XYZ file of C-alpha atoms in Angstrom:
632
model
C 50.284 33.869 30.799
C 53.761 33.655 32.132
C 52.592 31.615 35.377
C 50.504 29.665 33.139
C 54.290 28.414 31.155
C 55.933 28.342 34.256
C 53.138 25.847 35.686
C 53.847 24.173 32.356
C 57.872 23.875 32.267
C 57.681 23.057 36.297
C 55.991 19.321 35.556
C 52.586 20.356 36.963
C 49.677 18.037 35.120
C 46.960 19.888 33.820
C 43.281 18.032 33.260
C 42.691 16.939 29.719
C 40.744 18.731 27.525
C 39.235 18.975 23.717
C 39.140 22.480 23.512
C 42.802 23.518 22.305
C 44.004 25.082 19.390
C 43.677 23.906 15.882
C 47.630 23.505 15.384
C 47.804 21.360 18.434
C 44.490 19.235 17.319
C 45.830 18.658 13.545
C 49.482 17.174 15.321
C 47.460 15.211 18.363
C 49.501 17.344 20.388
C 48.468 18.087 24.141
C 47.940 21.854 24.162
C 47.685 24.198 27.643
C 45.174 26.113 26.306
C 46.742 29.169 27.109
C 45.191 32.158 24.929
C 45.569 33.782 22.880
C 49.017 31.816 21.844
C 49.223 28.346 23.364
C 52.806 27.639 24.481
C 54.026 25.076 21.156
C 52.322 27.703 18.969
C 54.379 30.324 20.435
C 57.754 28.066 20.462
C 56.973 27.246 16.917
C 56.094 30.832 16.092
C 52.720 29.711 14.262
C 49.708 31.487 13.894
C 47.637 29.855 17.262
C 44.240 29.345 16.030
C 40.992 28.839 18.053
C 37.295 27.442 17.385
C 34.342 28.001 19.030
C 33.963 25.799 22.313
C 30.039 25.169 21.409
C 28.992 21.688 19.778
C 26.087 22.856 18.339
C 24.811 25.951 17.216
C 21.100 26.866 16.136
C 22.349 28.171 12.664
C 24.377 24.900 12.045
C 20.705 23.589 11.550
C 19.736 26.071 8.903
C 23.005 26.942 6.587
C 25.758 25.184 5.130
C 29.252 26.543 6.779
C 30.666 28.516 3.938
C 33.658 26.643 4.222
C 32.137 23.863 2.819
C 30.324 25.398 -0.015
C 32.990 25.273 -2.430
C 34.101 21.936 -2.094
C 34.133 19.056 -4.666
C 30.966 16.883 -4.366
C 32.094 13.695 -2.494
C 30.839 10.124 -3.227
C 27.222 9.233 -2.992
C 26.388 6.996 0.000
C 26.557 3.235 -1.315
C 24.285 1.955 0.911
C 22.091 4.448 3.333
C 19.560 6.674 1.836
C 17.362 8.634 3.087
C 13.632 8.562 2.407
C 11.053 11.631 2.543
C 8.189 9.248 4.478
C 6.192 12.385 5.507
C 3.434 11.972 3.520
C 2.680 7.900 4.908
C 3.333 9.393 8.417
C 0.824 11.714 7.864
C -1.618 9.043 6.796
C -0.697 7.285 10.020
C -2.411 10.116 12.020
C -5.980 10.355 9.869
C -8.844 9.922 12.576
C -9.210 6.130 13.648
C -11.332 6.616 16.735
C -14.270 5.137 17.137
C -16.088 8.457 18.961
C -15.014 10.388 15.360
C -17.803 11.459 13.390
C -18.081 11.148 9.259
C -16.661 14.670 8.812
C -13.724 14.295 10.755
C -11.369 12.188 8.407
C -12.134 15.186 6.232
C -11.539 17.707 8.806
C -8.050 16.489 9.773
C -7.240 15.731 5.865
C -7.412 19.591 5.081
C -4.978 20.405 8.369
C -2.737 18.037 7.737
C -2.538 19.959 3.750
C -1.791 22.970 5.182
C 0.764 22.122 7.310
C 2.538 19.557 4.965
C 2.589 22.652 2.242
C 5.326 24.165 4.235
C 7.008 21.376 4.888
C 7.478 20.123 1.581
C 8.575 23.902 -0.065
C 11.927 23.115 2.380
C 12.345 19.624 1.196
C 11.380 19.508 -2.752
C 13.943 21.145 -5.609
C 13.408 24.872 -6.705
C 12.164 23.234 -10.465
C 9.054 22.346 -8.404
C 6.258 24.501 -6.810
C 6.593 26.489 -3.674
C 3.154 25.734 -1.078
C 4.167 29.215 0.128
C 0.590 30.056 1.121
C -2.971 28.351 0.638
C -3.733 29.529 -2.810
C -1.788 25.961 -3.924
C -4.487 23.848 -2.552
C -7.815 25.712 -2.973
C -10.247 24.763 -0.455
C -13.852 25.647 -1.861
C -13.574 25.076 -5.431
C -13.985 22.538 -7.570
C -11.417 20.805 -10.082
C -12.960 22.445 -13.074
C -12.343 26.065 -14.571
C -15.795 26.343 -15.636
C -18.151 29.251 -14.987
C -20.768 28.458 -12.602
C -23.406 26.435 -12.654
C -27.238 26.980 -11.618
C -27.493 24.599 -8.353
C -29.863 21.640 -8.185
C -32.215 20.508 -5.335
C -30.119 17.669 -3.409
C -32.231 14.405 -3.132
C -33.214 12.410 0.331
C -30.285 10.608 1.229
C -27.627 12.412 -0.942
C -24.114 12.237 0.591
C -22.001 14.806 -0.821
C -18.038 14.555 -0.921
C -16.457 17.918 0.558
C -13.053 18.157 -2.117
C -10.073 20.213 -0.722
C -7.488 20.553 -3.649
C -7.696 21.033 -6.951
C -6.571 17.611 -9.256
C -4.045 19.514 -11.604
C -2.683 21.300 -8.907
C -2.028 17.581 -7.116
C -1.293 16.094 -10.007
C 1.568 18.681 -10.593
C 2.820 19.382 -6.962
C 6.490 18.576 -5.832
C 5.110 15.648 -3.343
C 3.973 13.226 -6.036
C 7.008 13.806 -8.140
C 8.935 12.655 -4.818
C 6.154 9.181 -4.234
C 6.223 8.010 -7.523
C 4.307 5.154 -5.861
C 1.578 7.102 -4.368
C 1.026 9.212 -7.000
C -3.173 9.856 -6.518
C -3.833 9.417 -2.688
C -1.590 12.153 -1.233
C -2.748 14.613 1.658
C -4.673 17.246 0.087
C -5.854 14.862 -2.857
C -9.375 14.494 -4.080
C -8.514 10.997 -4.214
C -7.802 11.026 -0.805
C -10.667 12.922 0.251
C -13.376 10.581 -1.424
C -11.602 7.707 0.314
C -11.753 8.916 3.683
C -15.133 9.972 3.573
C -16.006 6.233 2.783
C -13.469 4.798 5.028
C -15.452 6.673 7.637
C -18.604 5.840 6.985
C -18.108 2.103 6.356
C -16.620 2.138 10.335
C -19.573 3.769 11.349
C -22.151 1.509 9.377
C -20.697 -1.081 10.303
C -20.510 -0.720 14.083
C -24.363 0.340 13.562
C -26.334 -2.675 14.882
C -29.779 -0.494 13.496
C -31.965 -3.025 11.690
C -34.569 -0.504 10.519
C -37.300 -1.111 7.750
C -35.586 1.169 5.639
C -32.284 -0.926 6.093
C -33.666 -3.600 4.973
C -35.478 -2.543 2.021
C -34.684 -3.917 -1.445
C -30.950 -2.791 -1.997
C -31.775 -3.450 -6.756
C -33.935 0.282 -5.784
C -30.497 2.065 -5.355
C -30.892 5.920 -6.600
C -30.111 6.111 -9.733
C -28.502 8.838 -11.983
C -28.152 9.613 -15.339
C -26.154 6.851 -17.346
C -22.961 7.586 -18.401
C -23.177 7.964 -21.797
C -25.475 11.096 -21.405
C -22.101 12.120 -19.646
C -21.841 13.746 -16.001
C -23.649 16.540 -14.605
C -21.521 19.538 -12.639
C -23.472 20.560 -10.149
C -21.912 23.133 -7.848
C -23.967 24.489 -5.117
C -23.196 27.912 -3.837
C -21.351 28.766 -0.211
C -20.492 24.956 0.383
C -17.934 23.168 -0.797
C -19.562 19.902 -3.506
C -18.059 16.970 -5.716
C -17.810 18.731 -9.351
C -19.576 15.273 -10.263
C -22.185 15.170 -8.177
C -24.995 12.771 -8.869
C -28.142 13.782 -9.886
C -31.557 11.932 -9.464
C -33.753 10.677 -11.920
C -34.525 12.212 -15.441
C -32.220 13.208 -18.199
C -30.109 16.098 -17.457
C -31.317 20.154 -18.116
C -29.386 21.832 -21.093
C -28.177 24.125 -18.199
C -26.207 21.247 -16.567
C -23.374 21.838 -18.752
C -20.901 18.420 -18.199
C -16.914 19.374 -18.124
C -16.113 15.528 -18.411
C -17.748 13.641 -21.014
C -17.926 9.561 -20.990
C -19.153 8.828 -24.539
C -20.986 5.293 -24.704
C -17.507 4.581 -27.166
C -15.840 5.088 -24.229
C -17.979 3.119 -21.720
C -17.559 -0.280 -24.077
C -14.009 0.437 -23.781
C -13.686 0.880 -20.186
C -16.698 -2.388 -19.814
C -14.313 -4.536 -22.750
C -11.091 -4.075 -20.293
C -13.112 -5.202 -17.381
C -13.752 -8.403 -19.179
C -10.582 -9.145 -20.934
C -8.450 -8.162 -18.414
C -9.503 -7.421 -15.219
C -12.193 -9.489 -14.002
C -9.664 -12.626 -15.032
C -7.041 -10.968 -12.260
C -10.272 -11.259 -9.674
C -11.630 -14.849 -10.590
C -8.377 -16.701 -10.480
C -9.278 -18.509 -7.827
C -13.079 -18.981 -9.051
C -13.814 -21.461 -10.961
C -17.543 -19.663 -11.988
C -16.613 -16.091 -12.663
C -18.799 -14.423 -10.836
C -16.307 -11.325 -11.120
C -16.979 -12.048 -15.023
C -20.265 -13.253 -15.357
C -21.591 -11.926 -12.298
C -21.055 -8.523 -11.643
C -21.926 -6.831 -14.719
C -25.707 -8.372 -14.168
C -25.717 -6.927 -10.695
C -24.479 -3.327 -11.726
C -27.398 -2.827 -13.855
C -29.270 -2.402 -11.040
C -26.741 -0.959 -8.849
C -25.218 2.357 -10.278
C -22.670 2.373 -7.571
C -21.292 -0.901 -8.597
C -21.145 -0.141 -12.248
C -19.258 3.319 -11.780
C -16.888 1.671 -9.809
C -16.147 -1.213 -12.477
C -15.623 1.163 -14.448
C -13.175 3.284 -12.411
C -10.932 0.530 -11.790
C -10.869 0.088 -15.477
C -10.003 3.396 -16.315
C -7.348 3.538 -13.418
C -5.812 0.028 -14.706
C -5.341 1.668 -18.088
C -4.408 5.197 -16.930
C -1.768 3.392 -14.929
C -0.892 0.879 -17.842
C 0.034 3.816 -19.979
C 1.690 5.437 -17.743
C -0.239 8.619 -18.069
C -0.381 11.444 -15.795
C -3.914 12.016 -16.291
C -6.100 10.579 -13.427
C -9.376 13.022 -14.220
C -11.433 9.809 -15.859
C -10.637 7.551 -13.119
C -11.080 10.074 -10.435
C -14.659 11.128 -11.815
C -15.747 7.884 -11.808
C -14.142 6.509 -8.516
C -15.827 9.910 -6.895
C -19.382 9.187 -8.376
C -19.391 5.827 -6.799
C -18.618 6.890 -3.609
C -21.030 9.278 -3.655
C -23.987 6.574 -4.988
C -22.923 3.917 -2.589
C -22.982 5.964 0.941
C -26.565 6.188 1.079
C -26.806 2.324 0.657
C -23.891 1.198 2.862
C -26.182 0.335 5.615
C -28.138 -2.184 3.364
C -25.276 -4.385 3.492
C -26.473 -5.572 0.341
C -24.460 -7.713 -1.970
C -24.205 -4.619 -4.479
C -22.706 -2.753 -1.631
C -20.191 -5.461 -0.747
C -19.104 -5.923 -4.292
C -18.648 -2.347 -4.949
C -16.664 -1.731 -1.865
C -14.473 -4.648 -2.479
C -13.419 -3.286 -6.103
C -13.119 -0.151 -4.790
C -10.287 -1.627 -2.387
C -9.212 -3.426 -5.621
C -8.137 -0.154 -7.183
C -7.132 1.696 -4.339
C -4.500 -1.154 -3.525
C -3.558 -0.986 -7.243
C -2.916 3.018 -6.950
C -1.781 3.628 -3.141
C 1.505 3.365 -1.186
C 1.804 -0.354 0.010
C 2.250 0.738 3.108
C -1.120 2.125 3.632
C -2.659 -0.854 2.464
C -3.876 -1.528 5.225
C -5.917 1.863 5.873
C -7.352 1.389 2.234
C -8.672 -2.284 3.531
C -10.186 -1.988 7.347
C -13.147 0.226 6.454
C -14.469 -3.209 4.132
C -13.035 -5.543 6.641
C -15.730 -4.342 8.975
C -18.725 -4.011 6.140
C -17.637 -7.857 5.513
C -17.309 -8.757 9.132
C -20.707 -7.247 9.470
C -22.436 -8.746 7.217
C -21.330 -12.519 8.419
C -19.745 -13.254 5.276
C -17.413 -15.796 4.961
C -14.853 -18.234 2.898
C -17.723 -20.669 2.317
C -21.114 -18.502 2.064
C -21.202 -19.950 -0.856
C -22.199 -17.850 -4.354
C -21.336 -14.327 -4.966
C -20.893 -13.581 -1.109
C -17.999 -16.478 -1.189
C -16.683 -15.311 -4.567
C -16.213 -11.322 -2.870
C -14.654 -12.895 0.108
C -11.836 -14.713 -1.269
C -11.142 -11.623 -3.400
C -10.829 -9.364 -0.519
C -8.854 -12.248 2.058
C -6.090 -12.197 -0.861
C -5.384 -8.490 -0.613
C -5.919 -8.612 3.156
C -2.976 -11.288 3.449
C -0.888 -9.098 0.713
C -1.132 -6.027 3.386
C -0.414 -8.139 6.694
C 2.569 -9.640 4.907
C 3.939 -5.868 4.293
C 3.000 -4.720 7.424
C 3.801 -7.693 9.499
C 0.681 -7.737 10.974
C -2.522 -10.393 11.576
C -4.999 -10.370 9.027
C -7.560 -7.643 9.056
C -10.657 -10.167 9.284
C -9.845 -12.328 12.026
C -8.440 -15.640 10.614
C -10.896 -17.612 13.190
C -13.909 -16.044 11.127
C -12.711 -17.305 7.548
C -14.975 -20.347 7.900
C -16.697 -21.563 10.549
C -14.030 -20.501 13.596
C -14.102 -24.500 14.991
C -10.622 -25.241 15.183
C -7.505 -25.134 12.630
C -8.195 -28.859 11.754
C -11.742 -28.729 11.776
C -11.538 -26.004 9.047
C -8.340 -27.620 7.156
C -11.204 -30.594 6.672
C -13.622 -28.655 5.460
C -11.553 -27.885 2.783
C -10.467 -31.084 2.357
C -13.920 -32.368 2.236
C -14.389 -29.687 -0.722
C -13.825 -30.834 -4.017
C -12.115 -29.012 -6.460
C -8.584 -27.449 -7.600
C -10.046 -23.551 -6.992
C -11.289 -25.105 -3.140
C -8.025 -26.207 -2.537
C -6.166 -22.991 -4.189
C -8.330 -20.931 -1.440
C -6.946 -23.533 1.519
C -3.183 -22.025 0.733
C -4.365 -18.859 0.916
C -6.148 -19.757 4.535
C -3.077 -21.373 5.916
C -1.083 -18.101 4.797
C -3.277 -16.147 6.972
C -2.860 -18.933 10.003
C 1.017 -18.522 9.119
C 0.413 -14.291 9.852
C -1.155 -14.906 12.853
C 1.447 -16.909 14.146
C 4.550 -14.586 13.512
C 2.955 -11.505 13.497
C 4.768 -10.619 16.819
C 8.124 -10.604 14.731
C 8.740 -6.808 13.720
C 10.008 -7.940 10.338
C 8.704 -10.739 9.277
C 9.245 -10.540 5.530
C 12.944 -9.447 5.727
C 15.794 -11.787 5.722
C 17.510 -9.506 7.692
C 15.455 -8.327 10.815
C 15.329 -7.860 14.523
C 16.458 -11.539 15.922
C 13.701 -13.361 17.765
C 13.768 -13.165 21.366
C 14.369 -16.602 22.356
C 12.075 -17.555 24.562
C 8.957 -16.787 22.407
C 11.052 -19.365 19.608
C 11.139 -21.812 23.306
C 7.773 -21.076 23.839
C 5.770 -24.505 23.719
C 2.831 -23.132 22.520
C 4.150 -21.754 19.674
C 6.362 -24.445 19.153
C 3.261 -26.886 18.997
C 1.253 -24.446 16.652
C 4.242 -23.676 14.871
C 4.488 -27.591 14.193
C 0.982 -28.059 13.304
C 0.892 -25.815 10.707
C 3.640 -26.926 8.722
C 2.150 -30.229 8.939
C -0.872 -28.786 7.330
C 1.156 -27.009 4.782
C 3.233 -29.924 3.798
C -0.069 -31.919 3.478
C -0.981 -29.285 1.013
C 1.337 -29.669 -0.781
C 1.081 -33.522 -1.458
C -2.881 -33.586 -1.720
C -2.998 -31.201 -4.559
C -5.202 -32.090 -7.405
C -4.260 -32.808 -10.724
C -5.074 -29.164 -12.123
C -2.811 -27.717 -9.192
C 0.311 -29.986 -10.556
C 3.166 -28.701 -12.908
C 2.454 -29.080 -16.708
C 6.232 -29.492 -17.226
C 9.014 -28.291 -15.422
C 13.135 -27.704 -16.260
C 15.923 -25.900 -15.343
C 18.810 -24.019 -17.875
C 22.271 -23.998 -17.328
C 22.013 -20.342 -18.715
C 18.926 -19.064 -17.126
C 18.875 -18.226 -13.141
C 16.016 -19.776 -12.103
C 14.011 -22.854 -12.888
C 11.170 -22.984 -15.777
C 7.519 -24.107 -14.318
C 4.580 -24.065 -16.229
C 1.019 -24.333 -14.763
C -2.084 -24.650 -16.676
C -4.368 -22.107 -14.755
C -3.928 -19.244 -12.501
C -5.059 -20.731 -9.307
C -1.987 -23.486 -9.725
C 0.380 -20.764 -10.216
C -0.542 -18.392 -7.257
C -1.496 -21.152 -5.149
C 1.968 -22.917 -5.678
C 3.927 -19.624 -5.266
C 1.997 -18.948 -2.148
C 3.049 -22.970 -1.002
C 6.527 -21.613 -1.229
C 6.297 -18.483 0.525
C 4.811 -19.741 3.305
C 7.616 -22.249 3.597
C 10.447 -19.963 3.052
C 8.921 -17.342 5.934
C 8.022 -20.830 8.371
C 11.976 -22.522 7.920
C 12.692 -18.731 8.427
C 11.200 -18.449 11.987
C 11.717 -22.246 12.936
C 11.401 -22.310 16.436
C 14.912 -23.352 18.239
C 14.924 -27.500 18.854
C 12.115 -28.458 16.241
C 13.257 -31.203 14.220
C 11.434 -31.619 10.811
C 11.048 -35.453 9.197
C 11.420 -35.850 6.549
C 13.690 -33.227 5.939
C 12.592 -30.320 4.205
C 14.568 -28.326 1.077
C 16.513 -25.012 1.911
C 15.094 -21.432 1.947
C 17.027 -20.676 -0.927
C 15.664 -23.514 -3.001
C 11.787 -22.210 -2.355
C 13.279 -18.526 -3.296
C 14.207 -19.944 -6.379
C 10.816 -21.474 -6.934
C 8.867 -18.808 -6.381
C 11.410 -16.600 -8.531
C 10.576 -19.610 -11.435
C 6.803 -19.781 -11.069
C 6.394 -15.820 -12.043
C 9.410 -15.693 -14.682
C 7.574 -19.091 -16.259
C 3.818 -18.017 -16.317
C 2.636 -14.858 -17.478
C -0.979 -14.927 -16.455
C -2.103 -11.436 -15.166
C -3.597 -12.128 -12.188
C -0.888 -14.358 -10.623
C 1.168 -11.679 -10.890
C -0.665 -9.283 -8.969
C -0.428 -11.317 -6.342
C 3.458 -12.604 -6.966
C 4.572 -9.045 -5.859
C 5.416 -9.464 -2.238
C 7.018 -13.029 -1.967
C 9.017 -12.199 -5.022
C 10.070 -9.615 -2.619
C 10.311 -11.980 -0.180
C 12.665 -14.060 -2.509
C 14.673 -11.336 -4.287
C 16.037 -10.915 -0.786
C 17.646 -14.557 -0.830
C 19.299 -13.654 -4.527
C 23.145 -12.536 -4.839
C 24.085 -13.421 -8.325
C 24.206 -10.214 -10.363
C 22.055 -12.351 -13.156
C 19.403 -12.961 -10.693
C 18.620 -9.662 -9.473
C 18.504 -8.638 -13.147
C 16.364 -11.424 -13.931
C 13.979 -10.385 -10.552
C 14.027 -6.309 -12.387
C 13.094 -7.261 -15.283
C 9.880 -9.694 -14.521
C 9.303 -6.502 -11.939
C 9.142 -4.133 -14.885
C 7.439 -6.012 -17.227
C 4.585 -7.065 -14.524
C 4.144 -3.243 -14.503
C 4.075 -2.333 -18.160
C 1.780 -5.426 -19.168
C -0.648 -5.474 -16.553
C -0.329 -2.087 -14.984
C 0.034 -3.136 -11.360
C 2.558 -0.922 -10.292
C 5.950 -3.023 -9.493
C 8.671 0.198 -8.989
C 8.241 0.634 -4.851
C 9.329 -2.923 -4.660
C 12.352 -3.183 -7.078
C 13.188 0.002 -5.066
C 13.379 -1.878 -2.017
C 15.050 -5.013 -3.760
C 17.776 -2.624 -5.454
C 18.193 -1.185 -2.107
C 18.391 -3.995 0.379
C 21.143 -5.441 -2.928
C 23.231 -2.071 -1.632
């Protein structure tokens, strides 16, 4: 120690270091390092205090230090939060491979429960239920309590649904109380379950290229089962693992088949009456003959499958309307027409089509948006297979445009191409060739369809961009914005676009539009839904073009800003309060929000948010989430 001071007082220069004493750290004073008692410490006559030359230690990871446990809470973060995503990373990893069989979405589903259990115990609040060991999510029984039930011969053709968690207990456990916005297809959820065993099975039909007689027998003989108003059969069958609603063939049910959920015919005509007043209008906004309407009821009285899952999305619309925790109706009936329609999926029938397409309707309604597209790719390929397309004309045509609306809704969150192929929404020619087409088509609800086939041009040309939605994202690398191919296709599509917009018809024009001194945005009334989504869409797709105008393009005549087609799109929603335009006004006024600063527009933009969800229960909350958010 004493040749150590002398080194010290004699002018020799030691190497710098970050390992002295806390005295000499807290006065940014060099210290020799000399223990136990550095030399100022000892000059000073202080108490020479030392820490412990590791960084990190393994129980740093564990445990608070206790010297922090008694200190006064600090400010919340104002602008970083973090986010529990397990649950949609889990999703990421359900089986996509083409070599998986039918059972093996199901398979992973119940290994992924396990193991996200004991995660989520270390994450979730003590108020909320420990997954300290598989009794939380049972794994051969059903979601009833009731005693059992005498087991019934299983038909030719019957697909049963293997379930791996009780509802209540789902319903109940600490990860839906942490995604409010994916409150019904979490690991470990019937929900879930039921959709990946038809996720998988639409793949595999539809990579099928088996044209046997039986597939192409007359899809109206679908199996039928007792109607609904001589409620559902429980039918359990011993040492596997069934659907509590499983479907049974033919005849009226046995006094023994005891149902635990009843669907009175009271309760049918309520679920049939919503369909008509509320939902089907959402669907046929952009169809002038309502075959969502008109069309589809016909059709599901000879397809069972089709009319159970009507009726689910009704019940789901109004369990989610009312805000009710409560998803046994919906489930039952979204379950029983999976289980109808798997038997039938290689028919390719248009019963099968429509009742995959409004199955995707209200899994998109009740699912994370960023699994939209998982929810959509298993009827991408039924639709692909079966050569349907934007101008097949009928019901075929009328299903299409339906499902190319939600497919552009999920590229636009994901950033991502369209799930059909653009090239195979018409006739796959050329971009003008199929822009005349339309042209050549008469009609406003033609022409509404056109925007929505130019969005999905739009997605295929920026899909490259990580973020395309977000006004603040990864900067293009410049020489894809130099890049004269793009610049050229870039070009020609906002010429299309901007031809749009000044051949619409008279139905797609503005009733009457003004703008208030004391109101954010600017009032514009349209006369029918396709005018109002087809408009906002107009304005999206400019705001997201101007936003990724490639570097030397010049634009004549000169177009308005970004922030005046925010402000448009913000009007069209707060101005018209048609149902289904706003089930598709979500995402660009997302898109737009993001533009806003003024304190009265972002309340403005919350509200409309809110009240889309309360009136037409198409939940709204992940996205003013994101808005309130990216507002810090």
């Amino acid at each position: 120690m004493a040749e150590d001071r002398g080194a010290l007082n004699r002018g020799i220069k030691r190497a710098r270091t970050r390992h002295g004493c806390l005295n000499c750290k807290i006065r940014r004073r060099k210290c020799d390092e000399v223990k136990p008692t550095c030399s100022r410490c000892a000059a000073k006559n202080d108490k020479c205090e030392w820490t412990s030359r590791l960084t990190f230690r393994a129980e740093n990871a564990l445990a608070i230090h206790p010297s922090l446990l008694h200190q006064p809470p600090g400010f919340p973060p104002k602008r970083f939060r973090i986010k529990d995503v397990t649950a949609e990373v889990m999703r990421d990893y359900q089986c996509d491979k083409p070599g998986d069989g039918p059972g093996a979405c199901d398979q992973s589903d119940n290994q992924l429960v396990s193991s996200y259990s004991d995660l989520s115990s270390t994450t979730i609040d003590d108020r909320s239920i420990l997954f300290q060991n598989d009794s939380c999510w049972p794994k051969n029984t059903s979601h009833t309590n009731t005693e059992d039930i005498p087991s019934q011969a299983r038909p030719e053709g019957y697909v049963p649904i293997p379930v791996s968690a009780d509802t209540e207990v789902a319903r109940n456990s600490p990860v839906i109380a942490a995604h409010p916005d994916n409150t019904i297809f979490l690991p470990g959820s019937a929900y879930l379950d039921a959709h990946a065993a038809l996720r998988s099975h639409l793949k595999e039909k539809a990579r099928s290229n088996d044209h046997t007689p039986e597939a192409s027998r007359d899809s109206s003989k679908d199996t039928r089962i007792c109607s609904v108003d001589t409620d559902f059969d429980t039918v359990t069958k011993k040492g596997t693992m069934q659907l509590p609603f499983d479907p049974v063939i033919g005849g009226e049910p046995s006094p023994t088949q005891l149902s635990v959920f009843q669907l009175s015919a009271e309760k049918e005509l309520e679920l049939w009456k919503n369909w008509l007043d509320e939902i089907a209008p959402w669907i046929d906004k952009f169809d002038g003959e309502r075959h969502f309407q008109h069309q589809l009821p016909i059709l599901a009285r000879s397809h069972e499958h089709l009319k159970y899952s009507i009726l689910a999305l009704s019940a789901r619309q109004i369990e989610v309307k009312n805000r009710s925790i409560h998803t046994e109706q919906s489930l039952a009936l979204y379950q029983t027409a999976i289980q109808l329609v798997l038997p039938h999926l290689h028919t390719r029938s248009m019963g099968v089509i429509a009742t995959c397409v409004v199955l995707c309707v209200l899994e998109m309604q009740s699912s994370s948006s960023r699994v939209w597209h998982q929810h959509l790719d298993g009827c991408a390929h039924l639709i692909e297979a079966a050569g349907i397309n934007g101008f097949s004309g009928g019901l075929e045509q009328a299903l299409f445009w339906c499902f190319a609306r939600m497919d552009v809704c999920g590229g636009l969150i994901s950033s991502s191409k369209t799930l059909i192929p653009v090239e195979r929404w018409v006739l796959g020619m050329s971009l003008d060739a199929d822009v005349h087409l339309f042209r050549a088509k008469k009609g406003y609800n033609t022409h509404a369809c056109e925007v929505v086939y130019l969005f999905a041009q739009i997605l295929d040309l920026l899909s490259f961009h990580p973020n395309l939605a977000r006004r603040a994202g990864v900067s293009l690398d410049t020489s894809e914005i130099r890049d004269e191919a793009y610049m050229a296709r870039w070009m020609r599509l906002w010429n299309h676009v901007s031809a749009w917009h000044a051949t619409r018809p008279a139905e797609m024009l503005p009733i009457t539009s003004l703008t208030n001194p004391t109101w954010p945005f600017p009032k514009i009334l349209y006369s029918n839904p396709a005018a109002i989504s087809g408009n906002q869409l107009y304005h999206t797709a400019c705001l997201l073009m101007l936003k990724h105008k490639p570097a030397g393009v010049t634009i004549m005549p000169k177009p308005n800003s970004i922030f005046w087609y925010a402000r448009q799109i913000c009007g069209i929603s707060m101005s018209n309060d048609h149902h289904g335009a706003w089930t598709n006004a979500i995402q660009p006024l997302w898109i737009a929000g993001q533009w806003m600063s003024h304190e009265s527009e972002h309340k403005a933009i919350l509200q409309l948010l809110e009240k889309i969800e309360v009136q037409s229960g198409w939940g709204t909350k992940w996205r003013a989430e994101d808005l309130k958010e990216f507002w810090g």
